[in-house]
C-alpha cells in the first residue's frame, strides 16, 4: 500500500508539472495587460522591473532596521584599560570580575564566543532599570527587557525556570525597578557557575594577563 501511495503522489506531481507550462502559456496569450501592469509602467510590458525595485526597497528597509537595533547594543562599556592587579583580582572571585566595566567587557567578549552574550546583556539591562525613577520610563524599559530576553519568541531569550517566569509575569502587571530581580540573580548564578570557570581558562583571559605581565616587567 505504501508503494502505491508513493506512486500516486508521483503521478500527481508529474501531472502538476505538465499542467504548469500550459497554464503559463494560456495566461501569456491573453495579453500582457493585467498582472504585469503596475502604476509606474504605462506600457504594461512584461519586463517591467517595478516589482524588483519594490523588493529591493523593502530589503533595504529591513536591513536598516536591523542595523539600528544592533546599534542600540554597545559592543562594550566605556572603561579605562585594566591594570595587572585588576586582572589578577578577577581570578579571586566572580564578584570582583563583575564589579568593574573592564572585567565585564572581557567576560562579555568571552561569552560572545560561546553564543551566550545575552546573559550579560540581560544582567546589564536589569542594572540599568534599577537606576530609573520615572514611572513611564520604568514601564517602557521593563517591556523592552521582557521582549528582548524573557519572551520565548526572542532569539536572545535567557534560560530561566518556570517559577521565575511566573514571578516576572506577575510583576509585569505593575513594572518596577525590581521586576526582574529574581531572574537577574538566576542568570548571575548561571554565569558564575557555568561560564566563569571556562573564562578563567580561556585564551582571552590568559592573553590579557600575559600582555599586562610583560608590560609590568618592561616598566
mmCIF file of C-alpha atoms in Angstrom:
data_model
loop_
_atom_site.group_PDB
_atom_site.id
_atom_site.type_symbol
_atom_site.label_atom_id
_atom_site.label_comp_id
_atom_site.label_asym_id
_atom_site.label_seq_id
_atom_site.Cartn_x
_atom_site.Cartn_y
_atom_site.Cartn_z
ATOM 1 C CA UNK A 1 0.000 0.000 0.000
ATOM 2 C CA UNK A 2 2.813 2.398 0.800
ATOM 3 C CA UNK A 3 4.318 1.843 -2.625
ATOM 4 C CA UNK A 4 1.045 2.595 -4.334
ATOM 5 C CA UNK A 5 0.646 5.789 -2.327
ATOM 6 C CA UNK A 6 4.071 6.944 -3.365
ATOM 7 C CA UNK A 7 3.339 6.100 -6.985
ATOM 8 C CA UNK A 8 0.076 8.037 -6.838
ATOM 9 C CA UNK A 9 1.840 11.008 -5.333
ATOM 10 C CA UNK A 10 4.497 10.890 -8.064
ATOM 11 C CA UNK A 11 1.756 10.841 -10.691
ATOM 12 C CA UNK A 12 0.119 13.908 -9.196
ATOM 13 C CA UNK A 13 3.450 15.723 -9.098
ATOM 14 C CA UNK A 14 4.131 14.867 -12.763
ATOM 15 C CA UNK A 15 0.619 15.934 -13.718
ATOM 16 C CA UNK A 16 1.033 19.258 -11.956
ATOM 17 C CA UNK A 17 4.395 19.834 -13.629
ATOM 18 C CA UNK A 18 2.863 19.181 -17.055
ATOM 19 C CA UNK A 19 -0.076 21.497 -16.445
ATOM 20 C CA UNK A 20 2.005 24.424 -15.242
ATOM 21 C CA UNK A 21 3.630 25.363 -18.632
ATOM 22 C CA UNK A 22 0.257 25.207 -20.368
ATOM 23 C CA UNK A 23 -1.339 27.419 -17.781
ATOM 24 C CA UNK A 24 1.500 29.900 -18.015
ATOM 25 C CA UNK A 25 1.249 29.929 -21.833
ATOM 26 C CA UNK A 26 -2.515 30.495 -21.680
ATOM 27 C CA UNK A 27 -2.035 33.404 -19.309
ATOM 28 C CA UNK A 28 0.588 34.931 -21.609
ATOM 29 C CA UNK A 29 -1.639 34.552 -24.684
ATOM 30 C CA UNK A 30 -4.395 36.651 -23.113
ATOM 31 C CA UNK A 31 -2.113 39.659 -23.361
ATOM 32 C CA UNK A 32 0.363 41.300 -21.082
ATOM 33 C CA UNK A 33 -2.074 43.817 -19.679
ATOM 34 C CA UNK A 34 -3.128 42.827 -16.172
ATOM 35 C CA UNK A 35 -0.903 41.194 -13.605
ATOM 36 C CA UNK A 36 2.273 42.517 -15.206
ATOM 37 C CA UNK A 37 0.985 46.055 -15.208
ATOM 38 C CA UNK A 38 1.857 48.443 -12.423
ATOM 39 C CA UNK A 39 1.237 52.064 -11.609
ATOM 40 C CA UNK A 40 4.697 53.099 -12.822
ATOM 41 C CA UNK A 41 4.690 51.271 -16.136
ATOM 42 C CA UNK A 42 2.452 52.919 -18.757
ATOM 43 C CA UNK A 43 3.422 50.422 -21.450
ATOM 44 C CA UNK A 44 2.426 47.386 -19.314
ATOM 45 C CA UNK A 45 5.391 45.462 -20.689
ATOM 46 C CA UNK A 46 6.215 42.057 -19.263
ATOM 47 C CA UNK A 47 9.789 43.106 -18.482
ATOM 48 C CA UNK A 48 8.717 45.784 -16.028
ATOM 49 C CA UNK A 49 11.164 45.945 -13.123
ATOM 50 C CA UNK A 50 8.966 47.825 -10.655
ATOM 51 C CA UNK A 51 8.394 44.721 -8.544
ATOM 52 C CA UNK A 52 12.131 44.151 -8.338
ATOM 53 C CA UNK A 53 12.692 47.738 -7.258
ATOM 54 C CA UNK A 54 9.981 47.431 -4.614
ATOM 55 C CA UNK A 55 11.534 44.233 -3.257
ATOM 56 C CA UNK A 56 14.942 45.906 -3.097
ATOM 57 C CA UNK A 57 13.492 48.851 -1.183
ATOM 58 C CA UNK A 58 11.791 46.538 1.330
ATOM 59 C CA UNK A 59 15.006 44.583 1.830
ATOM 60 C CA UNK A 60 16.934 47.828 2.345
ATOM 61 C CA UNK A 61 14.378 48.956 4.947
ATOM 62 C CA UNK A 62 14.654 45.638 6.799
ATOM 63 C CA UNK A 63 18.437 45.837 6.752
ATOM 64 C CA UNK A 64 18.411 49.425 8.056
ATOM 65 C CA UNK A 65 16.031 48.450 10.858
ATOM 66 C CA UNK A 66 18.293 45.558 11.852
ATOM 67 C CA UNK A 67 21.355 47.839 11.878
ATOM 68 C CA UNK A 68 19.594 50.373 14.070
ATOM 69 C CA UNK A 69 18.646 47.643 16.536
ATOM 70 C CA UNK A 70 22.238 46.451 16.593
ATOM 71 C CA UNK A 71 23.475 50.000 17.256
ATOM 72 C CA UNK A 72 21.321 50.067 20.385
ATOM 73 C CA UNK A 73 23.594 47.425 21.941
ATOM 74 C CA UNK A 74 27.067 48.865 22.612
ATOM 75 C CA UNK A 75 29.950 46.498 21.880
ATOM 76 C CA UNK A 76 31.437 47.321 25.261
ATOM 77 C CA UNK A 77 31.171 49.669 28.206
ATOM 78 C CA UNK A 78 33.441 52.667 28.352
ATOM 79 C CA UNK A 79 36.263 51.944 30.753
ATOM 80 C CA UNK A 80 39.997 52.515 31.187
ATOM 81 C CA UNK A 81 42.297 49.640 30.337
ATOM 82 C CA UNK A 82 42.524 47.182 33.234
ATOM 83 C CA UNK A 83 45.641 47.039 35.359
ATOM 84 C CA UNK A 84 47.557 43.862 36.140
ATOM 85 C CA UNK A 85 46.249 43.999 39.722
ATOM 86 C CA UNK A 86 42.650 44.174 38.481
ATOM 87 C CA UNK A 87 43.067 41.255 36.091
ATOM 88 C CA UNK A 88 44.664 39.168 38.840
ATOM 89 C CA UNK A 89 41.728 40.079 41.100
ATOM 90 C CA UNK A 90 39.265 38.675 38.554
ATOM 91 C CA UNK A 91 40.667 35.226 39.316
ATOM 92 C CA UNK A 92 39.862 35.631 43.022
ATOM 93 C CA UNK A 93 36.095 35.815 42.614
ATOM 94 C CA UNK A 94 33.343 36.296 40.059
ATOM 95 C CA UNK A 95 32.075 39.273 42.070
ATOM 96 C CA UNK A 96 35.365 41.113 41.536
ATOM 97 C CA UNK A 97 35.219 40.368 37.809
ATOM 98 C CA UNK A 98 31.697 41.774 37.541
ATOM 99 C CA UNK A 99 32.493 44.793 39.700
ATOM 100 C CA UNK A 100 34.413 46.717 37.021
ATOM 101 C CA UNK A 101 33.455 47.689 33.442
ATOM 102 C CA UNK A 102 36.788 46.318 32.187
ATOM 103 C CA UNK A 103 36.039 42.957 33.793
ATOM 104 C CA UNK A 104 32.535 42.855 32.363
ATOM 105 C CA UNK A 105 33.859 43.765 28.917
ATOM 106 C CA UNK A 106 36.422 40.965 28.924
ATOM 107 C CA UNK A 107 33.876 38.451 30.212
ATOM 108 C CA UNK A 108 31.303 39.632 27.689
ATOM 109 C CA UNK A 109 33.843 39.128 24.883
ATOM 110 C CA UNK A 110 34.265 35.547 26.072
ATOM 111 C CA UNK A 111 30.501 34.969 26.299
ATOM 112 C CA UNK A 112 30.199 36.149 22.703
ATOM 113 C CA UNK A 113 32.488 33.302 21.611
ATOM 114 C CA UNK A 114 30.127 30.864 23.357
ATOM 115 C CA UNK A 115 26.995 32.480 21.902
ATOM 116 C CA UNK A 116 25.678 33.364 25.356
ATOM 117 C CA UNK A 117 26.280 37.117 25.386
ATOM 118 C CA UNK A 118 22.562 37.647 26.055
ATOM 119 C CA UNK A 119 23.166 36.648 29.686
ATOM 120 C CA UNK A 120 25.438 39.639 30.249
ATOM 121 C CA UNK A 121 23.204 41.944 28.195
ATOM 122 C CA UNK A 122 20.200 40.947 30.312
ATOM 123 C CA UNK A 123 22.109 41.467 33.564
ATOM 124 C CA UNK A 124 23.270 44.913 32.397
ATOM 125 C CA UNK A 125 19.749 45.875 31.303
ATOM 126 C CA UNK A 126 18.436 44.950 34.763
ATOM 127 C CA UNK A 127 21.140 47.069 36.401
ATOM 128 C CA UNK A 128 20.165 49.987 34.193
ATOM 129 C CA UNK A 129 16.490 49.524 35.079
ATOM 130 C CA UNK A 130 17.321 49.774 38.797
ATOM 131 C CA UNK A 131 18.711 53.276 38.243
ATOM 132 C CA UNK A 132 15.421 54.616 36.867
ATOM 133 C CA UNK A 133 12.887 56.530 38.937
ATOM 134 C CA UNK A 134 10.470 57.786 36.273
ATOM 135 C CA UNK A 135 7.408 55.505 36.196
ATOM 136 C CA UNK A 136 6.784 55.715 32.442
ATOM 137 C CA UNK A 137 10.478 55.086 31.661
ATOM 138 C CA UNK A 138 10.490 52.101 34.021
ATOM 139 C CA UNK A 139 7.435 50.625 32.299
ATOM 140 C CA UNK A 140 8.947 51.108 28.834
ATOM 141 C CA UNK A 141 12.336 49.628 29.781
ATOM 142 C CA UNK A 142 10.673 46.701 31.550
ATOM 143 C CA UNK A 143 8.630 45.990 28.435
ATOM 144 C CA UNK A 144 11.746 46.054 26.241
ATOM 145 C CA UNK A 145 13.643 43.769 28.626
ATOM 146 C CA UNK A 146 10.736 41.336 28.593
ATOM 147 C CA UNK A 147 10.530 41.329 24.793
ATOM 148 C CA UNK A 148 14.297 41.018 24.330
ATOM 149 C CA UNK A 149 15.240 38.470 26.993
ATOM 150 C CA UNK A 150 12.165 36.824 28.537
ATOM 151 C CA UNK A 151 9.819 36.205 25.611
ATOM 152 C CA UNK A 152 10.100 32.712 24.131
ATOM 153 C CA UNK A 153 9.863 34.356 20.695
ATOM 154 C CA UNK A 154 13.081 36.294 21.169
ATOM 155 C CA UNK A 155 16.362 34.950 19.732
ATOM 156 C CA UNK A 156 18.059 36.449 22.827
ATOM 157 C CA UNK A 157 15.864 34.619 25.346
ATOM 158 C CA UNK A 158 17.738 33.774 28.548
ATOM 159 C CA UNK A 159 17.352 30.458 30.351
ATOM 160 C CA UNK A 160 15.001 30.803 33.343
ATOM 161 C CA UNK A 161 12.997 28.260 35.297
ATOM 162 C CA UNK A 162 9.203 28.270 35.380
ATOM 163 C CA UNK A 163 8.993 29.692 38.910
ATOM 164 C CA UNK A 164 10.979 32.784 37.985
ATOM 165 C CA UNK A 165 8.962 33.250 34.808
ATOM 166 C CA UNK A 166 5.757 33.189 36.823
ATOM 167 C CA UNK A 167 7.150 35.853 39.150
ATOM 168 C CA UNK A 168 8.075 38.040 36.186
ATOM 169 C CA UNK A 169 4.630 37.664 34.606
ATOM 170 C CA UNK A 170 3.025 38.794 37.872
ATOM 171 C CA UNK A 171 5.453 41.687 38.258
ATOM 172 C CA UNK A 172 4.798 42.888 34.713
ATOM 173 C CA UNK A 173 1.239 43.841 35.748
ATOM 174 C CA UNK A 174 2.856 46.772 37.574
ATOM 175 C CA UNK A 175 6.503 47.020 36.476
ATOM 176 C CA UNK A 176 9.071 48.459 38.868
ATOM 177 C CA UNK A 177 12.852 48.724 39.117
ATOM 178 C CA UNK A 178 12.842 45.275 40.738
ATOM 179 C CA UNK A 179 10.595 43.417 38.291
ATOM 180 C CA UNK A 180 13.449 41.156 37.151
ATOM 181 C CA UNK A 181 15.431 40.812 40.399
ATOM 182 C CA UNK A 182 14.850 37.048 40.733
ATOM 183 C CA UNK A 183 15.665 36.471 37.062
ATOM 184 C CA UNK A 184 18.790 38.632 37.268
ATOM 185 C CA UNK A 185 20.044 36.659 40.258
ATOM 186 C CA UNK A 186 19.407 33.364 38.473
ATOM 187 C CA UNK A 187 21.347 34.494 35.384
ATOM 188 C CA UNK A 188 24.159 35.875 37.561
ATOM 189 C CA UNK A 189 24.410 32.498 39.293
ATOM 190 C CA UNK A 190 24.364 30.708 35.935
ATOM 191 C CA UNK A 191 27.233 32.828 34.593
ATOM 192 C CA UNK A 192 29.158 32.307 37.840
ATOM 193 C CA UNK A 193 28.834 28.529 37.887
ATOM 194 C CA UNK A 194 28.856 27.752 34.183
ATOM 195 C CA UNK A 195 30.786 30.388 32.228
ATOM 196 C CA UNK A 196 33.191 31.946 34.738
ATOM 197 C CA UNK A 197 35.406 28.829 35.216
ATOM 198 C CA UNK A 198 35.793 28.487 31.450
ATOM 199 C CA UNK A 199 36.587 32.184 31.113
ATOM 200 C CA UNK A 200 39.451 31.834 33.594
ATOM 201 C CA UNK A 201 40.929 29.085 31.393
ATOM 202 C CA UNK A 202 40.233 30.889 28.119
ATOM 203 C CA UNK A 203 42.752 32.427 25.739
ATOM 204 C CA UNK A 204 41.008 35.794 26.175
ATOM 205 C CA UNK A 205 41.874 35.941 29.881
ATOM 206 C CA UNK A 206 45.294 34.302 29.647
ATOM 207 C CA UNK A 207 46.444 36.511 26.757
ATOM 208 C CA UNK A 208 45.330 39.660 28.598
ATOM 209 C CA UNK A 209 47.085 38.549 31.768
ATOM 210 C CA UNK A 210 50.290 37.716 29.885
ATOM 211 C CA UNK A 211 50.266 41.013 27.996
ATOM 212 C CA UNK A 212 49.898 43.051 31.183
ATOM 213 C CA UNK A 213 52.542 40.950 32.952
ATOM 214 C CA UNK A 214 55.043 41.592 30.151
ATOM 215 C CA UNK A 215 54.323 45.352 30.244
ATOM 216 C CA UNK A 216 54.829 45.337 34.012
ATOM 217 C CA UNK A 217 58.210 43.624 33.656
ATOM 218 C CA UNK A 218 59.310 46.063 30.941
ATOM 219 C CA UNK A 219 58.334 49.006 33.114
#
